[in-house]
Short mmCIF file of C-alpha atoms in Angstrom, two decimals:
data_model
loop_
_atom_site.label_atom_id
_atom_site.label_comp_id
_atom_site.label_asym_id
_atom_site.label_seq_id
_atom_site.Cartn_x
_atom_site.Cartn_y
_atom_site.Cartn_z
CA UNK A 1 15.45 6.61 13.88
CA UNK A 2 13.75 2.97 13.42
CA UNK A 3 15.40 0.98 11.01
CA UNK A 4 15.17 -2.32 8.97
CA UNK A 5 17.32 -5.03 10.37
CA UNK A 6 17.83 -8.18 9.10
CA UNK A 7 15.94 -9.92 12.30
CA UNK A 8 12.90 -7.53 11.51
CA UNK A 9 12.87 -8.72 7.99
CA UNK A 10 13.12 -12.26 9.03
CA UNK A 11 10.37 -11.63 11.12
CA UNK A 12 8.37 -10.27 8.35
CA UNK A 13 8.96 -12.99 6.28
CA UNK A 14 8.11 -15.68 8.31
CA UNK A 15 4.68 -13.93 9.33
CA UNK A 16 3.89 -13.56 5.55
CA UNK A 17 4.75 -17.07 5.03
CA UNK A 18 2.47 -17.93 7.35
CA UNK A 19 -0.47 -16.42 5.91
CA UNK A 20 -0.08 -15.91 2.02
CA UNK A 21 -1.29 -19.76 1.40
CA UNK A 22 -3.51 -19.69 4.37
CA UNK A 23 -7.03 -20.07 2.71
CA UNK A 24 -9.19 -19.35 5.60
CA UNK A 25 -10.73 -17.53 7.10
CA UNK A 26 -10.99 -15.57 4.25
CA UNK A 27 -13.17 -12.26 3.01
CA UNK A 28 -13.85 -12.79 -0.47
CA UNK A 29 -14.75 -9.46 -3.25
CA UNK A 30 -16.71 -11.70 -5.43
CA UNK A 31 -19.86 -11.01 -6.64
CA UNK A 32 -22.03 -14.30 -7.58
CA UNK A 33 -23.55 -14.40 -11.37
CA UNK A 34 -25.00 -18.12 -10.77
CA UNK A 35 -24.79 -21.05 -8.77
CA UNK A 36 -21.43 -22.20 -10.45
CA UNK A 37 -19.80 -19.05 -9.28
CA UNK A 38 -20.17 -19.96 -5.41
CA UNK A 39 -16.20 -21.23 -5.30
CA UNK A 40 -13.42 -21.18 -2.83
CA UNK A 41 -10.72 -18.87 -2.45
CA UNK A 42 -8.06 -20.97 -3.95
CA UNK A 43 -10.70 -22.06 -7.11
CA UNK A 44 -10.93 -18.25 -7.47
CA UNK A 45 -7.63 -17.07 -7.43
CA UNK A 46 -4.76 -19.57 -7.46
CA UNK A 47 -2.36 -17.10 -6.71
CA UNK A 48 -3.46 -14.72 -4.44
CA UNK A 49 -6.04 -17.14 -2.33
CA UNK A 50 -4.39 -16.54 1.17
CA UNK A 51 -4.21 -13.79 3.85
CA UNK A 52 -7.93 -13.10 4.89
CA UNK A 53 -8.59 -11.18 1.33
CA UNK A 54 -7.03 -10.67 -2.01
CA UNK A 55 -5.28 -7.77 -1.56
CA UNK A 56 -3.55 -8.66 1.81
CA UNK A 57 -2.15 -11.86 -0.24
CA UNK A 58 -0.92 -9.43 -2.63
CA UNK A 59 1.06 -7.20 -0.46
CA UNK A 60 1.69 -10.11 1.82
CA UNK A 61 3.76 -11.04 -1.23
CA UNK A 62 5.08 -7.65 -2.02
CA UNK A 63 6.51 -8.45 1.91
CA UNK A 64 8.37 -11.43 0.61
CA UNK A 65 9.64 -10.42 -2.47
CA UNK A 66 10.92 -7.15 -0.74
CA UNK A 67 13.05 -9.16 2.05
CA UNK A 68 13.91 -11.77 -0.45
CA UNK A 69 15.64 -8.85 -2.63
CA UNK A 70 17.06 -7.07 0.35
CA UNK A 71 18.06 -10.50 2.09
CA UNK A 72 18.77 -12.66 -0.59
CA UNK A 73 20.82 -15.14 2.20
CA UNK A 74 17.91 -14.56 5.12
CA UNK A 75 16.52 -17.52 6.68
CA UNK A 76 13.67 -17.10 4.58
CA UNK A 77 15.12 -16.88 1.31
CA UNK A 78 14.72 -20.30 0.38
CA UNK A 79 11.20 -20.82 1.51
CA UNK A 80 9.91 -17.47 -0.43
CA UNK A 81 11.89 -19.03 -3.33
CA UNK A 82 10.16 -22.33 -3.59
CA UNK A 83 6.59 -21.35 -3.01
CA UNK A 84 7.21 -18.13 -5.17
CA UNK A 85 7.89 -20.96 -8.13
CA UNK A 86 4.88 -22.81 -7.38
CA UNK A 87 2.61 -20.40 -7.59
CA UNK A 88 3.81 -17.20 -9.90
CA UNK A 89 3.29 -19.16 -13.32
CA UNK A 90 1.88 -18.42 -16.17
CA UNK A 91 -1.23 -20.73 -16.27
CA UNK A 92 -1.80 -19.59 -12.49
CA UNK A 93 -1.73 -15.73 -13.37
CA UNK A 94 -3.66 -16.59 -16.51
CA UNK A 95 -6.53 -17.89 -14.17
CA UNK A 96 -6.12 -14.31 -12.05
CA UNK A 97 -6.53 -12.25 -15.53
CA UNK A 98 -9.43 -14.26 -16.60
CA UNK A 99 -11.14 -13.37 -13.08
CA UNK A 100 -10.81 -9.98 -13.98
CA UNK A 101 -13.01 -10.53 -17.11
CA UNK A 102 -15.94 -11.34 -15.61
CA UNK A 103 -18.69 -8.99 -15.95
CA UNK A 104 -19.31 -8.48 -12.53
CA UNK A 105 -15.39 -7.98 -11.93
CA UNK A 106 -15.49 -4.42 -13.01
CA UNK A 107 -15.11 -2.80 -10.01
CA UNK A 108 -12.91 -5.89 -8.17
CA UNK A 109 -10.41 -4.51 -5.58
CA UNK A 110 -10.64 -0.84 -7.13
CA UNK A 111 -8.29 0.99 -5.95
CA UNK A 112 -6.75 -0.76 -3.44
CA UNK A 113 -5.90 -3.90 -4.87
CA UNK A 114 -4.90 -2.83 -8.42
CA UNK A 115 -2.42 -0.62 -6.94
CA UNK A 116 -1.09 -3.21 -5.06
CA UNK A 117 -0.88 -5.22 -7.86
CA UNK A 118 1.48 -2.95 -9.42
CA UNK A 119 3.67 -1.70 -6.31
CA UNK A 120 4.27 -5.79 -6.32
CA UNK A 121 5.48 -5.55 -9.94
CA UNK A 122 7.30 -2.88 -9.47
CA UNK A 123 9.14 -4.40 -6.57
CA UNK A 124 9.97 -7.76 -8.89
CA UNK A 125 11.14 -5.37 -11.68
CA UNK A 126 13.94 -4.15 -9.05
CA UNK A 127 15.22 -7.98 -8.99
CA UNK A 128 18.23 -8.81 -10.91
CA UNK A 129 18.50 -12.38 -10.61
CA UNK A 130 17.14 -14.91 -13.03
CA UNK A 131 14.29 -15.92 -10.42
CA UNK A 132 13.47 -12.28 -10.21
CA UNK A 133 13.15 -11.84 -13.91
CA UNK A 134 11.06 -15.16 -13.77
CA UNK A 135 8.67 -14.03 -11.28
CA UNK A 136 8.53 -10.40 -13.16
CA UNK A 137 7.54 -12.01 -16.35
CA UNK A 138 4.95 -14.27 -15.25
CA UNK A 139 3.07 -11.54 -13.07
CA UNK A 140 3.24 -9.30 -16.10
CA UNK A 141 -0.08 -10.18 -17.57
CA UNK A 142 -1.89 -9.26 -14.49
CA UNK A 143 -0.25 -6.09 -14.26
CA UNK A 144 -1.01 -5.02 -17.80
CA UNK A 145 -4.67 -5.55 -16.88
CA UNK A 146 -4.70 -3.46 -14.25
CA UNK A 147 -2.64 -0.40 -15.89
CA UNK A 148 -5.61 -0.79 -18.76
CA UNK A 149 -8.20 -0.55 -15.40
CA UNK A 150 -6.66 2.80 -14.23
CA UNK A 151 -6.24 4.00 -17.78
CA UNK A 152 -9.68 3.61 -18.18
CA UNK A 153 -10.72 4.66 -14.89
CA UNK A 154 -8.91 7.58 -13.96
CA UNK A 155 -10.36 9.71 -16.91
CA UNK A 156 -14.23 9.07 -14.99
CA UNK A 157 -13.09 9.98 -11.99
CA UNK A 158 -14.18 13.58 -11.39
CA UNK A 159 -13.73 13.35 -7.71
CA UNK A 160 -10.94 11.62 -5.40
CA UNK A 161 -11.88 9.47 -2.72
CA UNK A 162 -10.66 10.61 0.93
CA UNK A 163 -11.91 8.32 3.43
CA UNK A 164 -8.93 6.28 5.08
CA UNK A 165 -9.80 3.21 4.15
CA UNK A 166 -9.19 1.00 1.04
CA UNK A 167 -10.92 3.25 -1.19
CA UNK A 168 -8.40 6.26 -0.86
CA UNK A 169 -7.29 7.43 -4.15
CA UNK A 170 -4.18 8.81 -2.96
CA UNK A 171 -2.70 5.78 -1.60
CA UNK A 172 -3.58 3.75 -4.71
CA UNK A 173 -1.91 6.46 -7.16
CA UNK A 174 1.17 6.89 -4.81
CA UNK A 175 1.87 3.56 -5.26
CA UNK A 176 0.75 3.31 -8.87
CA UNK A 177 3.25 6.37 -9.43
CA UNK A 178 5.99 4.10 -8.09
CA UNK A 179 4.97 1.35 -10.53
CA UNK A 180 4.60 3.84 -13.57
CA UNK A 181 8.15 5.11 -13.33
CA UNK A 182 9.66 1.88 -12.73
CA UNK A 183 8.29 0.38 -15.72
CA UNK A 184 8.49 3.15 -18.06
CA UNK A 185 4.60 3.45 -18.15
CA UNK A 186 4.77 7.21 -19.35
CA UNK A 187 1.24 7.56 -20.08
CA UNK A 188 0.19 6.01 -16.98
CA UNK A 189 1.98 8.23 -15.05
CA UNK A 190 1.17 11.28 -16.98
CA UNK A 191 -2.76 10.36 -16.50
CA UNK A 192 -2.04 9.51 -12.45
CA UNK A 193 -0.08 13.52 -12.54
CA UNK A 194 -3.04 15.01 -14.35
CA UNK A 195 -5.82 13.63 -11.92
CA UNK A 196 -3.44 14.22 -8.68
CA UNK A 197 -3.43 18.01 -9.73
CA UNK A 198 -7.21 18.20 -10.73
CA UNK A 199 -7.78 16.56 -7.53
CA UNK A 200 -5.56 18.05 -5.01
CA UNK A 201 -3.83 21.09 -6.29
CA UNK A 202 -5.63 24.02 -4.83
CA UNK A 203 -6.43 22.03 -1.75
CA UNK A 204 -5.75 24.37 1.17
CA UNK A 205 -5.77 24.59 5.29
CA UNK A 206 -6.49 20.85 5.82
CA UNK A 207 -8.35 20.60 9.10
CA UNK A 208 -7.87 16.79 9.44
CA UNK A 209 -10.65 15.37 10.90
CA UNK A 210 -9.51 11.91 11.72
CA UNK A 211 -8.84 9.69 13.00
CA UNK A 212 -12.32 7.55 12.53
CA UNK A 213 -12.57 4.57 13.75
CA UNK A 214 -11.54 2.03 11.26
CA UNK A 215 -9.11 4.02 8.79
CA UNK A 216 -5.66 2.74 8.52
CA UNK A 217 -4.68 5.64 5.97
CA UNK A 218 -4.35 9.25 6.91
CA UNK A 219 -6.37 11.34 4.59
CA UNK A 220 -4.57 14.33 5.11
CA UNK A 221 -0.77 13.09 5.25
CA UNK A 222 -1.53 10.27 2.38
CA UNK A 223 -2.82 13.58 0.19
CA UNK A 224 0.37 15.19 1.47
CA UNK A 225 2.85 11.89 0.52
CA UNK A 226 1.09 11.60 -2.99
CA UNK A 227 1.81 15.35 -3.81
CA UNK A 228 5.26 15.15 -2.78
CA UNK A 229 5.69 12.13 -5.07
CA UNK A 230 3.73 13.88 -7.76
CA UNK A 231 5.50 17.33 -7.81
CA UNK A 232 9.09 18.74 -7.75
CA UNK A 233 10.39 19.76 -4.54
CA UNK A 234 10.27 23.24 -4.78
CA UNK A 235 6.56 22.94 -5.77
CA UNK A 236 5.99 20.30 -3.08
CA UNK A 237 7.15 22.37 -0.86
CA UNK A 238 4.93 25.29 -1.56
CA UNK A 239 1.98 23.15 -1.94
CA UNK A 240 2.83 21.93 1.58
CA UNK A 241 2.77 25.31 3.15
CA UNK A 242 -0.57 26.24 1.76
CA UNK A 243 -2.46 22.75 2.59
CA UNK A 244 -1.05 22.45 6.28
CA UNK A 245 0.08 25.86 7.27
CA UNK A 246 0.25 25.23 10.87
CA UNK A 247 2.64 22.47 10.58
CA UNK A 248 5.69 23.94 11.90
CA UNK A 249 3.70 24.37 15.40
CA UNK A 250 2.77 20.63 15.18
CA UNK A 251 -1.16 21.68 14.00
CA UNK A 252 -3.56 20.00 13.43
CA UNK A 253 -2.41 18.26 16.45
CA UNK A 254 -4.44 14.96 15.59
CA UNK A 255 -1.81 14.18 12.95
CA UNK A 256 1.07 14.50 15.34
CA UNK A 257 -0.92 11.97 18.12
CA UNK A 258 -0.75 7.97 17.36
CA UNK A 259 -4.20 6.29 17.42
CA UNK A 260 -5.16 4.62 20.37
CA UNK A 261 -6.15 0.89 19.67
CA UNK A 262 -9.05 -0.75 22.11
CA UNK A 263 -9.28 -3.91 20.84
CA UNK A 264 -6.76 -5.56 18.27
CA UNK A 265 -9.00 -8.97 17.55
CA UNK A 266 -11.43 -6.93 15.86
CA UNK A 267 -10.34 -6.64 12.13
CA UNK A 268 -11.31 -3.04 11.71
CA UNK A 269 -10.34 -1.40 14.99
CA UNK A 270 -7.04 -3.42 14.19
CA UNK A 271 -6.98 -0.94 11.17
CA UNK A 272 -5.67 1.75 13.52
CA UNK A 273 -2.31 0.23 14.36
CA UNK A 274 -1.67 0.37 10.43
CA UNK A 275 -2.80 4.00 10.67
CA UNK A 276 0.41 4.76 13.06
CA UNK A 277 2.32 2.97 10.57
CA UNK A 278 0.98 4.79 7.35
CA UNK A 279 1.40 7.97 9.43
CA UNK A 280 4.92 7.36 10.04
CA UNK A 281 5.12 6.18 6.39
CA UNK A 282 4.26 9.73 5.10
CA UNK A 283 5.89 11.71 7.95
CA UNK A 284 9.05 10.23 6.58
CA UNK A 285 8.28 10.97 2.90
CA UNK A 286 7.10 14.21 3.90
CA UNK A 287 10.53 14.82 5.88
CA UNK A 288 12.48 13.95 3.00
CA UNK A 289 11.47 16.61 0.61
CA UNK A 290 11.85 19.20 3.08
CA UNK A 291 15.31 21.49 2.99
CA UNK A 292 17.50 20.83 5.72
CA UNK A 293 17.09 23.86 7.73
CA UNK A 294 13.38 23.89 7.55
CA UNK A 295 12.24 23.61 11.00
CA UNK A 296 9.15 21.43 9.81
CA UNK A 297 11.42 18.52 8.86
CA UNK A 298 12.65 18.01 12.55
CA UNK A 299 8.93 18.02 13.11
CA UNK A 300 7.80 15.55 10.71
CA UNK A 301 10.54 13.22 11.83
CA UNK A 302 9.68 13.32 15.21
CA UNK A 303 6.00 12.50 14.44
CA UNK A 304 7.23 9.67 12.69
CA UNK A 305 9.09 8.12 15.31
CA UNK A 306 6.27 8.70 17.94
CA UNK A 307 4.15 6.41 15.42
CA UNK A 308 6.47 3.99 15.34
CA UNK A 309 7.12 3.22 18.62
CA UNK A 310 3.55 2.75 18.93
CA UNK A 311 3.12 0.58 16.16
CA UNK A 312 5.85 -1.57 15.66
CA UNK A 313 5.53 -4.06 18.67
CA UNK A 314 1.90 -4.77 17.28
CA UNK A 315 3.26 -5.72 13.90
CA UNK A 316 2.61 -9.94 14.86
CA UNK A 317 0.72 -11.04 17.83
CA UNK A 318 -3.10 -11.27 16.40
CA UNK A 319 -4.29 -12.73 12.97
CA UNK A 320 -6.60 -9.58 12.23
CA UNK A 321 -3.50 -7.90 11.82
CA UNK A 322 -0.51 -9.79 11.10
CA UNK A 323 -2.13 -10.84 7.62
CA UNK A 324 -1.41 -7.34 6.69
CA UNK A 325 0.54 -4.97 9.13
CA UNK A 326 4.35 -6.18 8.20
CA UNK A 327 3.55 -4.36 4.45
CA UNK A 328 2.76 -1.15 5.92
CA UNK A 329 5.88 -1.36 8.75
CA UNK A 330 8.22 -2.23 5.53
CA UNK A 331 6.76 1.02 4.05
CA UNK A 332 7.62 3.07 6.97
CA UNK A 333 10.99 1.43 7.55
CA UNK A 334 12.35 1.61 4.24
CA UNK A 335 11.29 5.47 3.61
CA UNK A 336 13.66 7.80 3.08
CA UNK A 337 14.21 9.41 6.96
CA UNK A 338 16.34 11.93 5.98
#
């Protein structure tokens, strides 16, 4: 079973350090209200201006802070510390918060970037050092702003979004639950679970018509991983019995077959490497909730290993993938495997 090693962690940190301050190329999620709004990434986002797009920069920093916590004496720790000190400051975070106050920013990065920012805050909350506490305190106003956005948006969300891209609500709430539980945000956690049950509690016999050409999330497995995170273990197993009733027979078969990536220089097609990594993350999570004598446990772990074998060698190599794939590799490698 693949595991995170110091060498892999150092590679991912070097990769993230190579892109979180790389301003261009850049794909902005930015609505122009006037000619004065025609500004570059660093002017608009003094912290998260790199990594091709805002959300990738946010989870690039999640990768860096995760590696920094796990390997504080690692070869990249000094560079991470120095760069974080220069960017995670009260004035720079205030500018990120101010951007959200623009009338045209209501849908900015919803829900993917919102969730990753909270995941970043959850990671910093685990740091028991003075620098970590300082960075966490600096980020808190931005995290608080996104908590408020989720609290306002979720009651309006009659339906989930099941696509395998950034709009997927199962992925977003899976990350948000980590933050809500870590930060003691009981109201946010309760609202998330209410929406999760309303959206998915009665789902049955998933057919798994996937993957699509540019997906980096499995709509089926992401929903299952969300329910594992949201439900008590016994309730989850009962739900899984209904949702994927033929899992022990490796059906639907598409969920057990790694996606093929035809062109890694194409940013959308390269999403499929992320699909293989996120499926591995989900399969490991699902396996961790199954009883030791449940035959589906071995099936799930084998599926996770198969997807990781295909995907891990592709995390670096082309900027269209390496500006974000390390985060998903870390999710998979750090997921409970037993």
